[in-house]
Amino acid sequence: MISTVKQSAISINGCDFIRSKSQSLTSSRRFSVLPPLPAMKTRRSSGVSVSKPIFVSKVESFGGLKRSNETDGEEKSCLVKCKAYEANRVDPIEGPESKSEVARKMKIGVYFATWWFLNVIFNIYNKKVLNAFPFPWLTSTLSLAAGSLIMLISWAVRIAETPKTDLEFWKTLFPVAVAHTIGHVAATVSMSKVAVSFTHIIKSGEPAFSVLVSRFLLGETFPMAVYLSLIPIIGGCGLSALTELNFNWIGFSGAMISNVAFVFRNIFSKKGMKGKSVSGMNYYACLSMLSLLILTPFAIAVEGPQMWALGFEKAVSQIGPQIVWWMAAQSVFYHLYNQVSYMSLDEISPLTFSIGNTMKRISVIVSSIIIFRTPVQPVNALGAAIAILGTFLYSQAKQ
């Protein structure tokens, strides 16, 4: 613990312990570690009591006595001035390191709060759009298009630094983009058919798919605690599905496909991004652009402009011009919340990110139930709680 006690500098004469060339290295190491000094008699020149252990807190300066080098005749400094503090003081010095650590924690806290808030807003507007305009393929395409446009403008006006990429980067990004596209569309299809809360309850089972894919396809092994944590995840999701009042097979299947796709996305990301120096913000921007190129032809083939035009006219007649605002909002907030999540991943460990993702789902489930007044049975709520608890235990077991 570092103390704020003010004291005079304690001088350590290097000439007293530099006896030979071999002894010099030993003494240098001993000085760099600087263990607690044993109790000794207090000197008048020191401002602290050295009857207690003291540690060197800061090197003040080098200089003072000079020592001639016997081989080359040069003079070298033998005196090192250091500031010391008492080991058992409770008042720490607010140095640059402690301040930077506090600033870093505050930055992560802001990232998490922003991430959860933006995700809740996205899910609300996304569900509003899908209720009035049930075209999940176009809705998914608009989300990726908005993010791509935002980042292109940011690079053009130099708000964000343009990433330095090459052909190899895009090759490694391609399988990630394919998995991301499938997961994104499948989740949107699910939310177009069932309640937002139900989709996120099923998506909380993603760790189970991660373990199964890693175990049987990649041959990875996990501690027993990880396997045991899958029991409440699978059991909770199953209980929620059986008791869901608005159960729909398309919605359920979409959430399950999204889980599998995002597991492969994470696997490909880990393999493809090793040694890359692209920031989290720019990495997700490139991922959005490549996913947009992949998704657009499929969206046109599955739904098509004619269906979109008819659906849009119907939505405007029922909702009014604000449907345009809803579509713009869900597209922009989708990009922003994903961008902030990738920026968070740059600052924290995957374990902390996993816990944050679990808490995000809780906020989305609770807020969507309140806003959309989704009927929830006690058994359904219990299943959701068990699944989320299992997800938290999984994140702890993988630590």
Tab-separated table of N, CA, C and O in Angstrom, residues 108 111-112 115-116 206 262 265-266 270 280 284 337-361 391-392 394-396:
chain	number	residue	atom	x	y	z
A	108	ILE	N	-15.155	1.447	-18.962
A	108	ILE	CA	-15.841	0.168	-19.180
A	108	ILE	C	-17.287	0.244	-18.697
A	108	ILE	O	-18.205	-0.269	-19.340
A	111	TYR	N	-19.272	2.038	-21.236
A	111	TYR	CA	-19.490	1.145	-22.378
A	111	TYR	C	-20.634	0.167	-22.101
A	111	TYR	O	-21.520	-0.030	-22.934
A	112	PHE	N	-20.613	-0.451	-20.917
A	112	PHE	CA	-21.638	-1.435	-20.584
A	112	PHE	C	-23.026	-0.792	-20.528
A	112	PHE	O	-23.996	-1.323	-21.075
A	115	TRP	N	-24.102	0.086	-24.009
A	115	TRP	CA	-24.393	-1.155	-24.738
A	115	TRP	C	-25.793	-1.669	-24.399
A	115	TRP	O	-26.601	-1.954	-25.287
A	116	TRP	N	-26.098	-1.790	-23.104
A	116	TRP	CA	-27.408	-2.299	-22.690
A	116	TRP	C	-28.538	-1.362	-23.114
A	116	TRP	O	-29.585	-1.808	-23.590
A	206	GLU	N	-27.181	-19.995	-25.916
A	206	GLU	CA	-26.023	-20.028	-26.818
A	206	GLU	C	-24.800	-20.715	-26.219
A	206	GLU	O	-24.088	-21.432	-26.941
A	262	PHE	N	-24.096	-17.869	-34.439
A	262	PHE	CA	-23.228	-16.976	-33.673
A	262	PHE	C	-22.097	-17.732	-32.981
A	262	PHE	O	-21.026	-17.170	-32.741
A	265	ARG	N	-19.653	-17.975	-35.689
A	265	ARG	CA	-19.075	-16.646	-35.893
A	265	ARG	C	-17.956	-16.379	-34.889
A	265	ARG	O	-16.888	-15.865	-35.245
A	266	ASN	N	-18.201	-16.731	-33.637
A	266	ASN	CA	-17.181	-16.510	-32.605
A	266	ASN	C	-15.944	-17.369	-32.848
A	266	ASN	O	-14.802	-16.930	-32.640
A	270	LYS	N	-12.132	-15.857	-33.682
A	270	LYS	CA	-10.926	-16.143	-32.916
A	270	LYS	C	-9.799	-16.624	-33.817
A	270	LYS	O	-8.637	-16.265	-33.635
A	280	GLY	N	-11.828	-2.770	-32.580
A	280	GLY	CA	-13.147	-3.384	-32.495
A	280	GLY	C	-14.193	-2.643	-33.311
A	280	GLY	O	-15.044	-3.258	-33.961
A	284	TYR	N	-16.001	-4.422	-36.666
A	284	TYR	CA	-17.439	-4.623	-36.855
A	284	TYR	C	-17.950	-3.876	-38.085
A	284	TYR	O	-18.868	-4.341	-38.765
A	337	TYR	N	-25.373	-0.413	-31.077
A	337	TYR	CA	-25.190	-1.314	-29.926
A	337	TYR	C	-24.154	-2.389	-30.237
A	337	TYR	O	-23.369	-2.789	-29.360
A	338	ASN	N	-24.114	-2.876	-31.470
A	338	ASN	CA	-23.090	-3.853	-31.831
A	338	ASN	C	-21.706	-3.226	-31.834
A	338	ASN	O	-20.723	-3.854	-31.409
A	339	GLN	N	-21.625	-1.991	-32.301
A	339	GLN	CA	-20.341	-1.302	-32.331
A	339	GLN	C	-19.796	-1.095	-30.918
A	339	GLN	O	-18.612	-1.335	-30.656
A	340	VAL	N	-20.650	-0.669	-30.010
A	340	VAL	CA	-20.217	-0.460	-28.625
A	340	VAL	C	-19.821	-1.789	-27.978
A	340	VAL	O	-18.879	-1.847	-27.184
A	341	SER	N	-20.530	-2.873	-28.322
A	341	SER	CA	-20.181	-4.174	-27.748
A	341	SER	C	-18.789	-4.613	-28.201
A	341	SER	O	-18.012	-5.157	-27.410
A	342	TYR	N	-18.443	-4.375	-29.462
A	342	TYR	CA	-17.104	-4.710	-29.947
A	342	TYR	C	-16.058	-3.793	-29.335
A	342	TYR	O	-14.919	-4.213	-29.084
A	343	MET	N	-16.408	-2.528	-29.103
A	343	MET	CA	-15.489	-1.628	-28.428
A	343	MET	C	-15.266	-2.077	-26.982
A	343	MET	O	-14.149	-1.958	-26.445
A	344	SER	N	-16.308	-2.604	-26.347
A	344	SER	CA	-16.163	-3.133	-24.988
A	344	SER	C	-15.233	-4.328	-24.973
A	344	SER	O	-14.410	-4.490	-24.064
A	345	LEU	N	-15.360	-5.180	-25.981
A	345	LEU	CA	-14.530	-6.385	-26.042
A	345	LEU	C	-13.057	-6.039	-26.178
A	345	LEU	O	-12.189	-6.816	-25.775
A	346	ASP	N	-12.755	-4.863	-26.732
A	346	ASP	CA	-11.367	-4.398	-26.828
A	346	ASP	C	-10.768	-4.091	-25.453
A	346	ASP	O	-9.556	-4.138	-25.269
A	347	GLU	N	-11.633	-3.762	-24.473
A	347	GLU	CA	-11.164	-3.288	-23.168
A	347	GLU	C	-11.234	-4.346	-22.072
A	347	GLU	O	-10.630	-4.176	-21.021
A	348	ILE	N	-11.989	-5.413	-22.281
A	348	ILE	CA	-12.242	-6.375	-21.219
A	348	ILE	C	-11.918	-7.783	-21.698
A	348	ILE	O	-11.677	-8.014	-22.877
A	349	SER	N	-11.948	-8.716	-20.757
A	349	SER	CA	-11.708	-10.112	-21.086
A	349	SER	C	-12.980	-10.749	-21.650
A	349	SER	O	-14.092	-10.250	-21.414
A	350	PRO	N	-12.864	-11.860	-22.384
A	350	PRO	CA	-14.055	-12.548	-22.879
A	350	PRO	C	-15.001	-12.968	-21.764
A	350	PRO	O	-16.219	-13.001	-21.961
A	351	LEU	N	-14.470	-13.300	-20.582
A	351	LEU	CA	-15.320	-13.696	-19.465
A	351	LEU	C	-16.198	-12.536	-19.024
A	351	LEU	O	-17.417	-12.685	-18.852
A	352	THR	N	-15.599	-11.364	-18.840
A	352	THR	CA	-16.371	-10.187	-18.447
A	352	THR	C	-17.388	-9.826	-19.520
A	352	THR	O	-18.522	-9.437	-19.216
A	353	PHE	N	-17.004	-9.987	-20.773
A	353	PHE	CA	-17.928	-9.713	-21.876
A	353	PHE	C	-19.120	-10.678	-21.826
A	353	PHE	O	-20.261	-10.283	-22.070
A	354	SER	N	-18.856	-11.937	-21.516
A	354	SER	CA	-19.929	-12.930	-21.433
A	354	SER	C	-20.906	-12.595	-20.317
A	354	SER	O	-22.127	-12.714	-20.473
A	355	ILE	N	-20.372	-12.161	-19.170
A	355	ILE	CA	-21.248	-11.769	-18.060
A	355	ILE	C	-22.073	-10.546	-18.447
A	355	ILE	O	-23.274	-10.463	-18.165
A	356	GLY	N	-21.424	-9.587	-19.110
A	356	GLY	CA	-22.150	-8.407	-19.568
A	356	GLY	C	-23.237	-8.746	-20.557
A	356	GLY	O	-24.326	-8.153	-20.546
A	357	ASN	N	-22.982	-9.720	-21.422
A	357	ASN	CA	-23.986	-10.154	-22.392
A	357	ASN	C	-25.175	-10.798	-21.691
A	357	ASN	O	-26.326	-10.629	-22.104
A	358	THR	N	-24.907	-11.542	-20.613
A	358	THR	CA	-25.992	-12.146	-19.842
A	358	THR	C	-26.861	-11.074	-19.194
A	358	THR	O	-28.097	-11.147	-19.237
A	359	MET	N	-26.239	-10.073	-18.599
A	359	MET	CA	-26.992	-8.990	-17.986
A	359	MET	C	-27.779	-8.194	-19.028
A	359	MET	O	-28.873	-7.696	-18.760
A	360	LYS	N	-27.210	-8.094	-20.231
A	360	LYS	CA	-27.922	-7.397	-21.317
A	360	LYS	C	-29.230	-8.094	-21.635
A	360	LYS	O	-30.270	-7.452	-21.843
A	361	ARG	N	-29.204	-9.435	-21.688
A	361	ARG	CA	-30.427	-10.186	-22.006
A	361	ARG	C	-31.491	-9.983	-20.922
A	361	ARG	O	-32.688	-9.901	-21.226
A	391	THR	N	-26.556	-19.519	-17.523
A	391	THR	CA	-25.619	-18.787	-18.371
A	391	THR	C	-24.557	-18.087	-17.519
A	391	THR	O	-23.373	-18.064	-17.863
A	392	PHE	N	-24.987	-17.527	-16.402
A	392	PHE	CA	-24.027	-16.885	-15.492
A	392	PHE	C	-23.066	-17.909	-14.901
A	392	PHE	O	-21.856	-17.660	-14.816
A	394	TYR	N	-22.183	-20.678	-16.215
A	394	TYR	CA	-21.301	-21.091	-17.310
A	394	TYR	C	-20.128	-20.123	-17.469
A	394	TYR	O	-18.972	-20.544	-17.611
A	395	SER	N	-20.427	-18.847	-17.423
A	395	SER	CA	-19.370	-17.847	-17.569
A	395	SER	C	-18.370	-17.933	-16.418
A	395	SER	O	-17.171	-17.710	-16.595
A	396	GLN	N	-18.857	-18.251	-15.224
A	396	GLN	CA	-17.956	-18.405	-14.076
A	396	GLN	C	-17.129	-19.678	-14.183
A	396	GLN	O	-15.938	-19.685	-13.838
